[in-house]
Tab-separated table of C-alpha atoms in Angstrom:
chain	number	residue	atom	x	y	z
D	1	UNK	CA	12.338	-24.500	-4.094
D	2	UNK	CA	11.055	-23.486	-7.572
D	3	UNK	CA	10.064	-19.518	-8.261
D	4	UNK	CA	8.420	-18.568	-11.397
D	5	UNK	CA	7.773	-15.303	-11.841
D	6	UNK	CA	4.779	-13.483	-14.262
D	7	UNK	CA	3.847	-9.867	-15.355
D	8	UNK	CA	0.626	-8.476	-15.581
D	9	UNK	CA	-0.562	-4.940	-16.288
D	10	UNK	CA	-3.245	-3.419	-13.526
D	11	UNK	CA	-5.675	-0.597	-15.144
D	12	UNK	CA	-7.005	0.774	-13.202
D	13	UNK	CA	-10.937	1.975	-13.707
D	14	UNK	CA	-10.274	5.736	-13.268
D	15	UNK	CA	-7.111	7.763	-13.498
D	16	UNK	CA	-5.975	8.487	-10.365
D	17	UNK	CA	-4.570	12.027	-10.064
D	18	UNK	CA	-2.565	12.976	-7.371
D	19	UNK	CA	-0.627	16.380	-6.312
D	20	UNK	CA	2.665	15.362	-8.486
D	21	UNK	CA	1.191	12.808	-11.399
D	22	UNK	CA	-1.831	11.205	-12.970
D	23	UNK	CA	-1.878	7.086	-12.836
D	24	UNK	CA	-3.952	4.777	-14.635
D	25	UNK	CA	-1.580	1.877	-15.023
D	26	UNK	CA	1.040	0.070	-13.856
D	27	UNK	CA	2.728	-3.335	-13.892
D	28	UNK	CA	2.756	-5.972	-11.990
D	29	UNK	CA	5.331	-8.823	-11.187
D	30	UNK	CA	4.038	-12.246	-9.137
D	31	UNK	CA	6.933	-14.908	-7.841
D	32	UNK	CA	5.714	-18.067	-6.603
D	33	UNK	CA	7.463	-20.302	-4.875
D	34	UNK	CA	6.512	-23.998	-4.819
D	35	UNK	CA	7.980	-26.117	-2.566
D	36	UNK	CA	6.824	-30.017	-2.607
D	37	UNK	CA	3.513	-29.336	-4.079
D	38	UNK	CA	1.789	-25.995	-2.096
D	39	UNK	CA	2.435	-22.776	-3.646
D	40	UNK	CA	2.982	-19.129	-2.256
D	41	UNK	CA	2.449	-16.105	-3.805
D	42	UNK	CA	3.668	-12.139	-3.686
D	43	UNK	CA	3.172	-9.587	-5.844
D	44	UNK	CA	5.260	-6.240	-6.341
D	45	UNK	CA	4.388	-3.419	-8.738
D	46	UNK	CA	6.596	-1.182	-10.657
D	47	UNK	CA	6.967	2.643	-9.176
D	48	UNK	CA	8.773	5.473	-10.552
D	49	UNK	CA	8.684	7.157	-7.140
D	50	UNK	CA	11.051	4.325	-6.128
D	51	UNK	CA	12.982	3.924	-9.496
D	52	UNK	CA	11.912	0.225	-9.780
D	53	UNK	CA	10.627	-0.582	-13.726
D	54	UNK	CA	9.591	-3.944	-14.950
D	55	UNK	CA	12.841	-4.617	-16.186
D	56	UNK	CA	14.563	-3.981	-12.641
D	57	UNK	CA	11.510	-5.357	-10.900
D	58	UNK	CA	12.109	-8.931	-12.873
D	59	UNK	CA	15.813	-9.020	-12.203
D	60	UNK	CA	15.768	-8.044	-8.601
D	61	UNK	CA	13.124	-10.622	-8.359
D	62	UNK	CA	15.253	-13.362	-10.337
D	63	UNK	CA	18.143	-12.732	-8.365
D	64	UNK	CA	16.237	-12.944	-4.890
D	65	UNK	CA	14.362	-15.767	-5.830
D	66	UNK	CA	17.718	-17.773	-7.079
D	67	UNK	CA	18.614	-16.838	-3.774
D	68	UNK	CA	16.090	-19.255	-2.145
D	69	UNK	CA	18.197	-22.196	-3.134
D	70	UNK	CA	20.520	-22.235	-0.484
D	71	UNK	CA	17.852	-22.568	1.803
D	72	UNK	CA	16.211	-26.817	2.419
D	73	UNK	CA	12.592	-25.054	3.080
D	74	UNK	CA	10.839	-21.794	3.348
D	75	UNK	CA	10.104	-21.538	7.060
D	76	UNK	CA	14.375	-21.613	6.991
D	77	UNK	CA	14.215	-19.198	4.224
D	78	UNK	CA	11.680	-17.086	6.146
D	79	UNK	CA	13.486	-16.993	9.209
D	80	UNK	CA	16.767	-15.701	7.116
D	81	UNK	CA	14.166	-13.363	5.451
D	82	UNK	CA	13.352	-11.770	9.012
D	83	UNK	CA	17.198	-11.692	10.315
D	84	UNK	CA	17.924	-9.815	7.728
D	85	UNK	CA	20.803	-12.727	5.574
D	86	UNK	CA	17.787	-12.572	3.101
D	87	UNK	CA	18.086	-10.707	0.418
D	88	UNK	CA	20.747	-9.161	-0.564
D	89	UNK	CA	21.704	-6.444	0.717
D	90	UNK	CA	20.526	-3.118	-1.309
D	91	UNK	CA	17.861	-5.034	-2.405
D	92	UNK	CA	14.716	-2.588	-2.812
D	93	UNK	CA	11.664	-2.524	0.146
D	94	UNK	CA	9.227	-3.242	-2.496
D	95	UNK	CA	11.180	-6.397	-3.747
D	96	UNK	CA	11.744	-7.890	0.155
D	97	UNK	CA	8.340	-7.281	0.521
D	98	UNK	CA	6.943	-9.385	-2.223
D	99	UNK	CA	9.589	-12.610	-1.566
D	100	UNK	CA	8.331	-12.161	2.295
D	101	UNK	CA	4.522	-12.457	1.030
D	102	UNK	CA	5.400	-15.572	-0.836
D	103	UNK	CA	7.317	-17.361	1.500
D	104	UNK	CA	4.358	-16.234	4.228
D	105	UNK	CA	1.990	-17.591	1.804
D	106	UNK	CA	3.708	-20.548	1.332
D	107	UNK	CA	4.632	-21.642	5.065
D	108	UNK	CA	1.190	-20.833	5.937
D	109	UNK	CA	-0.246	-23.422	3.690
D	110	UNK	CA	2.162	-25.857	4.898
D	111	UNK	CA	1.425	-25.405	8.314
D	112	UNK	CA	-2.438	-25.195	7.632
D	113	UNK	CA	-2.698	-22.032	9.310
D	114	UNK	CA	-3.485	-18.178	8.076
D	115	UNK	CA	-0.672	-15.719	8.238
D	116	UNK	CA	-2.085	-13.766	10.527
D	117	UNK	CA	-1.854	-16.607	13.003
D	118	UNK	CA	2.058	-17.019	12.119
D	119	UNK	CA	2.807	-13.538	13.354
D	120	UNK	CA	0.849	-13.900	16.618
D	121	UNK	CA	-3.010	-12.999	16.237
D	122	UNK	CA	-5.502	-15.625	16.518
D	123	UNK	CA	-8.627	-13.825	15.970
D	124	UNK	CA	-8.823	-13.241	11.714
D	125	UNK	CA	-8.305	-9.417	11.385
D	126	UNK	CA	-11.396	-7.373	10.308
D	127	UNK	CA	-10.708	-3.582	9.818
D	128	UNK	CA	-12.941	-0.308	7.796
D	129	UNK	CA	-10.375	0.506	5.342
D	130	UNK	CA	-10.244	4.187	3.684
D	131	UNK	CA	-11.333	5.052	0.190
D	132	UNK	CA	-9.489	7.326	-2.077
D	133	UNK	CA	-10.840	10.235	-3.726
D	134	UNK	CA	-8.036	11.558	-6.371
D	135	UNK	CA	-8.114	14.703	-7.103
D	136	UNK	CA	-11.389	15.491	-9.208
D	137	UNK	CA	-13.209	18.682	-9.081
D	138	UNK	CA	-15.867	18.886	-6.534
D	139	UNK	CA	-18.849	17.693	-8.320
D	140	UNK	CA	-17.303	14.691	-9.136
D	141	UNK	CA	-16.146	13.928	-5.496
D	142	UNK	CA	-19.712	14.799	-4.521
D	143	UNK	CA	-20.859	12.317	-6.504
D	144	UNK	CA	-18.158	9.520	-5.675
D	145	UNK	CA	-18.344	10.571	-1.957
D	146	UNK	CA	-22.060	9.609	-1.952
D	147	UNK	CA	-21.435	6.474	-3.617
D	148	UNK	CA	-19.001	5.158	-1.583
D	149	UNK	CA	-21.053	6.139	1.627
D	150	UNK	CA	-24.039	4.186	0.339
D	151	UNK	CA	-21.787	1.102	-0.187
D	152	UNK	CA	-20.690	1.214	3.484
D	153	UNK	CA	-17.157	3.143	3.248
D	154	UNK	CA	-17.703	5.203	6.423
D	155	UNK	CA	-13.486	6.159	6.016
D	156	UNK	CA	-12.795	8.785	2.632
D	157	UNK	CA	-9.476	9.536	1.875
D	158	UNK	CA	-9.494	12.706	-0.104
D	159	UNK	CA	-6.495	13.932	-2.741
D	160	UNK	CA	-5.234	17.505	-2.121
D	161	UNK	CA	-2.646	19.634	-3.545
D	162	UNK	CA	-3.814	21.540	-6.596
D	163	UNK	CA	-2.219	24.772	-7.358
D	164	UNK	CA	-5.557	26.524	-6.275
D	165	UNK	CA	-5.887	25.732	-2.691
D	166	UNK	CA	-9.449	26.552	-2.688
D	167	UNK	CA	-10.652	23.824	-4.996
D	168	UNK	CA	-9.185	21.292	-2.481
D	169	UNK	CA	-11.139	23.348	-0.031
D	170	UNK	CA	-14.029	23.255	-2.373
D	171	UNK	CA	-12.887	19.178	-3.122
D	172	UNK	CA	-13.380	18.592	0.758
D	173	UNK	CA	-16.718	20.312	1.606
D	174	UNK	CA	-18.880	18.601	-1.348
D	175	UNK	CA	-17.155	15.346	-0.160
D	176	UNK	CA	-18.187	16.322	3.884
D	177	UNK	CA	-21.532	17.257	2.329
D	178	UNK	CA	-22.071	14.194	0.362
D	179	UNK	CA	-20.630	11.847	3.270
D	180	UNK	CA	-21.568	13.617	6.641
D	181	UNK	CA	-21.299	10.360	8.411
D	182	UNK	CA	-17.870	9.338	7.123
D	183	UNK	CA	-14.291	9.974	8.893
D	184	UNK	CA	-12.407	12.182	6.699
D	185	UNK	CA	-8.561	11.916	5.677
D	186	UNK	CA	-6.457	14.463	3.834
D	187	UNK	CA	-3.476	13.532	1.616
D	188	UNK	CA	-1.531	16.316	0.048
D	189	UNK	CA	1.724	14.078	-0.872
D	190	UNK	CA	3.805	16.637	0.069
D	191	UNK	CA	2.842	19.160	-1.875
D	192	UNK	CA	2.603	22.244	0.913
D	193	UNK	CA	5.050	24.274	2.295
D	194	UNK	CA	5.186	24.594	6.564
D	195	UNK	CA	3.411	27.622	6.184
D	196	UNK	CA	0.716	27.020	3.551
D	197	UNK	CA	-0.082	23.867	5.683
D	198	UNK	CA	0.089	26.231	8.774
D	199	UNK	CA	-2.710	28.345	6.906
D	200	UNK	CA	-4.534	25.707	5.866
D	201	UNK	CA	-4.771	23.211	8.038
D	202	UNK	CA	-7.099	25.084	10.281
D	203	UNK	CA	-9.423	25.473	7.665
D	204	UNK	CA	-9.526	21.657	6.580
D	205	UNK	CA	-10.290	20.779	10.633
D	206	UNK	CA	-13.333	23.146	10.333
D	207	UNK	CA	-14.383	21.139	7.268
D	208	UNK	CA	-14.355	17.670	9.484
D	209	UNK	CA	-11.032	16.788	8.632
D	210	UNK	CA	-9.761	13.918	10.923
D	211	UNK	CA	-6.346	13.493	9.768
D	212	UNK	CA	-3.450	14.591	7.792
D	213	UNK	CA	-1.026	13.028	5.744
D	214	UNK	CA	2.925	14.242	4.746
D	215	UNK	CA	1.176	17.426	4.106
D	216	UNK	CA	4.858	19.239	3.207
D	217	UNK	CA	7.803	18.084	0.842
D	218	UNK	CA	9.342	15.223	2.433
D	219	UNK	CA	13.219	15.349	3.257
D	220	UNK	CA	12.611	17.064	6.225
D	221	UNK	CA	11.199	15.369	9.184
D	222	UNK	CA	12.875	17.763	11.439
D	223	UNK	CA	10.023	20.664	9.646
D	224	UNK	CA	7.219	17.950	9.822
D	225	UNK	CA	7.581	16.903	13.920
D	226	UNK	CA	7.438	21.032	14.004
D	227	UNK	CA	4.337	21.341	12.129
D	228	UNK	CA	2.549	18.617	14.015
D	229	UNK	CA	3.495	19.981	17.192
D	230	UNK	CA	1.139	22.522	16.469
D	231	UNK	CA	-1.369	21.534	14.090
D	232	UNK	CA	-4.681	21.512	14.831
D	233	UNK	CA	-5.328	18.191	12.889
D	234	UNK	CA	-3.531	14.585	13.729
D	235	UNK	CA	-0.333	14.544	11.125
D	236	UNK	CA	0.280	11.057	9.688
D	237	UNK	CA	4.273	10.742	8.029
D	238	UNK	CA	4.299	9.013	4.595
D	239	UNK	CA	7.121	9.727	2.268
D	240	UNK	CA	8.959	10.998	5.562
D	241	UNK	CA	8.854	7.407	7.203
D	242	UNK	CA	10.213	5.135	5.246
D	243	UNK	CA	11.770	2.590	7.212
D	244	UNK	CA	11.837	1.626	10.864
D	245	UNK	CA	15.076	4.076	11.564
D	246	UNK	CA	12.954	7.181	10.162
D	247	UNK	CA	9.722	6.088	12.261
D	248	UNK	CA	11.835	5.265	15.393
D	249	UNK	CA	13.134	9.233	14.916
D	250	UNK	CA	9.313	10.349	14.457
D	251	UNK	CA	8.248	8.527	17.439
D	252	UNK	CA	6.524	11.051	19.584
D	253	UNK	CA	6.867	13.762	17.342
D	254	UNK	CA	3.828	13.082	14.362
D	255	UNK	CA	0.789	12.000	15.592
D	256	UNK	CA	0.974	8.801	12.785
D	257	UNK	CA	3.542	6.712	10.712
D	258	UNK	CA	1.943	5.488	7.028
D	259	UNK	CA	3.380	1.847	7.080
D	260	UNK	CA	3.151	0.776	3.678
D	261	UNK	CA	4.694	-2.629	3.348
D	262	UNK	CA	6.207	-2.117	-0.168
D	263	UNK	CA	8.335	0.906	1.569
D	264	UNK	CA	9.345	-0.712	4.587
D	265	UNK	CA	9.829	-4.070	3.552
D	266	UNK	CA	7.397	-6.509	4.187
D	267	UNK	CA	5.098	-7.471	7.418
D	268	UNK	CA	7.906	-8.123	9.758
D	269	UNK	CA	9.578	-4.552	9.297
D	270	UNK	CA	5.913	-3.581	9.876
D	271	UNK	CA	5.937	-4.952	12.706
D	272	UNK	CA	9.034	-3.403	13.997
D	273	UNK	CA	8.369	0.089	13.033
D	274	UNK	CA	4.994	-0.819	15.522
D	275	UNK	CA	7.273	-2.018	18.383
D	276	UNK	CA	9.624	1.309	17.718
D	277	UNK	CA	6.315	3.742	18.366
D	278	UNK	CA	4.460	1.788	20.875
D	279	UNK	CA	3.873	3.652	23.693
D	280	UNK	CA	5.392	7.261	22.219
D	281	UNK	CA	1.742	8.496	21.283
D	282	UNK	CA	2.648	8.072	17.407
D	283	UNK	CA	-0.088	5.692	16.225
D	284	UNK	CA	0.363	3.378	13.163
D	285	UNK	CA	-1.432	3.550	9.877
D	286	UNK	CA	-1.509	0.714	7.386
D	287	UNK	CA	-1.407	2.008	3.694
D	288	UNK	CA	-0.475	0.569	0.418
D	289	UNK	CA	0.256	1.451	-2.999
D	290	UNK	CA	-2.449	0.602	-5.969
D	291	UNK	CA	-2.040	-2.936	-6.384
D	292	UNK	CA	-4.200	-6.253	-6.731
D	293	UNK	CA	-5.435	-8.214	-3.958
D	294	UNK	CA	-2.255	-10.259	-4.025
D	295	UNK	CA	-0.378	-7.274	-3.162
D	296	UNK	CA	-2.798	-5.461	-0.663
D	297	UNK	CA	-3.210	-9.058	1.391
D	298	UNK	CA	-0.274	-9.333	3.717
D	299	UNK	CA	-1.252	-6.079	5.000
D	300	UNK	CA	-4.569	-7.146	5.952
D	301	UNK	CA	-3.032	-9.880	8.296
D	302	UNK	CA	-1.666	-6.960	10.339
D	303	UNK	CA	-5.254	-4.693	10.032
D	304	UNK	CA	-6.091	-4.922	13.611
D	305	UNK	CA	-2.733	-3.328	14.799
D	306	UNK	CA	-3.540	-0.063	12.582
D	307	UNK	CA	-5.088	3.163	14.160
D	308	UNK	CA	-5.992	3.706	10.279
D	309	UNK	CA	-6.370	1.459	7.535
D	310	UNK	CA	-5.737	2.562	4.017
D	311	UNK	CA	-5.407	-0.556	2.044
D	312	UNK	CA	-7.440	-0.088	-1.198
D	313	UNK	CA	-5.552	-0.068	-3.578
D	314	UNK	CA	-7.470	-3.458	-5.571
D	315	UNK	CA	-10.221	-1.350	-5.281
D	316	UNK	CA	-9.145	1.156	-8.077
D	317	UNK	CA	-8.766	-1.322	-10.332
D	318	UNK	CA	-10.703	-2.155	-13.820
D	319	UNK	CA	-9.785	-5.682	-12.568
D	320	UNK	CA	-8.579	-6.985	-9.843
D	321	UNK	CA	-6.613	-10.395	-10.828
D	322	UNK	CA	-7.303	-11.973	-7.449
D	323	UNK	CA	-9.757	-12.148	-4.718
D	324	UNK	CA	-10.118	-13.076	-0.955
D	325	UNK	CA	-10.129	-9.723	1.028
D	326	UNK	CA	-13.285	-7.990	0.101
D	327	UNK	CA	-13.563	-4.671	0.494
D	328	UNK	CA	-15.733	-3.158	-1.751
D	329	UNK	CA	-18.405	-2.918	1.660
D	330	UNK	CA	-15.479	-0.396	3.274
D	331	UNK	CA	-14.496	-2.976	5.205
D	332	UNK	CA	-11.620	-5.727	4.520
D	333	UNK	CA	-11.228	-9.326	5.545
D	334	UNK	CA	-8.134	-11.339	5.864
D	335	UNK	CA	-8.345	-14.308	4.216
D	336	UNK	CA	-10.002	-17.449	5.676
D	337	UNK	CA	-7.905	-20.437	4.444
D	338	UNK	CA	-4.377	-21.266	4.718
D	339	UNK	CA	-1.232	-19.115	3.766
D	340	UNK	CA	-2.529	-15.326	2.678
D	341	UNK	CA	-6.543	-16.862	2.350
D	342	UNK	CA	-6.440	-15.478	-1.398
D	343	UNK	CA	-7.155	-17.158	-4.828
D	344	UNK	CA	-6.695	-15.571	-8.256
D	345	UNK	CA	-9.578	-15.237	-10.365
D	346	UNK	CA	-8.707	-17.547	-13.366
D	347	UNK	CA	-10.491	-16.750	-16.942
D	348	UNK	CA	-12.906	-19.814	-17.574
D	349	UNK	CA	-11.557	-23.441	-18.166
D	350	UNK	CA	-7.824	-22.713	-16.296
D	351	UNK	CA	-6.826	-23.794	-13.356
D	352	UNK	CA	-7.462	-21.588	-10.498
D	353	UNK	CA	-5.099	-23.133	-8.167
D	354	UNK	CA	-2.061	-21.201	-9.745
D	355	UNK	CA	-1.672	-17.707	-11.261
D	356	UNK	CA	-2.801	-17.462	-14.733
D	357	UNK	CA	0.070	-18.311	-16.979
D	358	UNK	CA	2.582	-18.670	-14.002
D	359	UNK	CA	5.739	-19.306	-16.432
D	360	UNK	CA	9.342	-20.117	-15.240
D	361	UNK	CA	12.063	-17.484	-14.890
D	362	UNK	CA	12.915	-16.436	-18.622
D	363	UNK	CA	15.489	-13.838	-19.520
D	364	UNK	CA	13.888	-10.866	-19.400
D	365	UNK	CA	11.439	-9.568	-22.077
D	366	UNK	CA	12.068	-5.545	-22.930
D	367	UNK	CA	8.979	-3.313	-22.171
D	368	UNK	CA	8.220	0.039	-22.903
D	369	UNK	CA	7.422	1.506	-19.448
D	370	UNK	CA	4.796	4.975	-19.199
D	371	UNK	CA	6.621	6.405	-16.638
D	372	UNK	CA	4.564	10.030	-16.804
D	373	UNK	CA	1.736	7.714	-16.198
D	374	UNK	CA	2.728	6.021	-12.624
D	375	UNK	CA	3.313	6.863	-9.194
D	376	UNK	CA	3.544	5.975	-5.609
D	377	UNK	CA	0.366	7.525	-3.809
């Protein structure tokens, strides 16, 4: 198998301001794999949350993808991949995740069949995916609330966690004013203690608030099961569940596990975080970290297993290098061909069959990251 590997940097149109940073770019890193013609794709993108820079992106990447040669093909290399003999071990989430979306990709095209239908679901997966709101003052969220609603996003996902809590309270009411139709989510990342969120909470499900997510510091999930024993709104654990060990503890105890594949690992630790919680009451949630379609689409294979769907991160983008999951209705597709379904959108007179200037693993070019500047959210 040959891997190339190619960074990009993703603007994105706004900055994107959560409780603990401001983004409005970050890198990207794409490995393809080509094995006897088809190609498969993954994409991972850089995170200071998670301590993974371009630098450590492209040689954890390198390594993994040298890795691939001991296997004759990639549905052998996938199967490794889902055992767990594939990578190596320490080998970041985010990393396992992207090699898994390439070799997905890649089987799926050889086979002539979607991804979705590789893991077990015939019908192609069709879910209303949340919008984010950062955090903005209200006018602003008025104003982007309404937008949104009259583009058919009937899910907002609104930012909280300002020093003031009454301009999140303020952030939420223009947005329930602007949207009255639409579900409304609530994402502090963490930034409450217990008993702020046990003061405020009630006043957010007054406001229409459907949902909650990690609304205290994360660290300790024994604090969060106790808040959402008692909170009056459904509480969803992000930065709390990780991995399937911390959402098999939280089973029964949260309402919701955030299943973001670039934490986790990839679609088939997704998948077993959803057999750990079936049946305990705690529902799953699909979320994702900003990224371009490439990165956001092997979540979409698993959309119709979510009791929310958060996967819009492409949409925050200035431009979005690929295309082939929609979205920008509120609602996302998965892809209708072969392998992932998506394509990237090639500048005029390349060829669009192949990322755009897809090189061969080089030793590693130096570059400056903006670390103040990116975050996971």
């Amino acid at each position: 198998m040959n891997v190339t590997l190619r960074v990009v940097r993703l603007r994105l149109a706004e900055p994107l301001r959560i409780s603990r940073s401001v983004m409005t770019e970050r890198n990207a890193l794409w490995i393809t794999v080509e094995h006897g013609g088809p190609r498969g794709h993954g994409e991972a993108v850089t995170s200071v949350y998670y301590g993974l820079d371009t630098d450590t992106l492209r040689r954890l990447l390198a390594g993994a993808g040298a890795e691939l040669g001991r296997f004759a093909d990639p549905e052998s290399a996938l199967d490794a991949l889902r055992d767990g003999e594939l990578p190596a071990p320490g080998t970041p989430p985010a990393v396992t995740a992207a090699v898994e979306s390439a070799l997905l990709d890649l089987v799926g095209k050889r086979a002539g069949q979607p991804v979705h239908r590789l893991l077990g679901t015939a019908r192609r997966p069709v879910a209303a995916t949340a919008r984010t709101i950062g955090i903005v003052s209200a006018e602003r969220a008025r104003t982007q609330a309404r937008c949104l609603a009259d583009a058919g996003f009937g899910v907002l996902k609104v930012k909280a966690g300002t020093a003031d809590p009454e301009d999140d309270i303020a952030r939420i009411r223009a947005v329930r004013d602007a949207a009255p139709s639409a579900s409304l989510l609530l994402d502090p990342n963490g930034a409450w203690t217990p008993e702020q969120a046990r003061r405020l909470l009630p006043r957010f499900a007054a406001l229409g608030v459907g949902a909650v997510e990690q609304p205290i510091a994360p660290g300790d999930p024994e604090a969060l099961a106790r808040l959402a024993e008692r909170s009056p709104l459904p509480v969803i654990a992000d930065e709390d569940a990780v991995d399937p060990a911390d959402a098999e503890r939280l089973a029964g105890r949260v309402q919701g596990v955030n299943v973001k594949l670039a934490k986790c690992g990839g679609v088939h630790a997704a998948l077993r975080i959803e057999e750990l919680i079936a049946g305990s009451g705690t529902r799953l949630m699909l979320g994702c970290l900003t990224a371009g379609t490439l990165g956001i689409a092997p979540a979409v294979h698993l959309a119709d297993r979510a009791r929310w769907v958060d996967l819009d991160g492409h949409l925050l983008l200035a431009h979005d290098p690929w295309t082939g999951i929609g979205g920008t209705d509120g609602t996302v597709r998965a892809g209708t061909g072969a392998g992932l379904g998506v394509r990237p959108v090639a500048p005029r007179g390349t060829d669009r069959g192949a990322p755009p200037a897809a090189q061969h693993v080089v030793p590693p070019v130096v570059q400056k990251e903006r670390h103040h500047r990116e975050d996971v959210e």
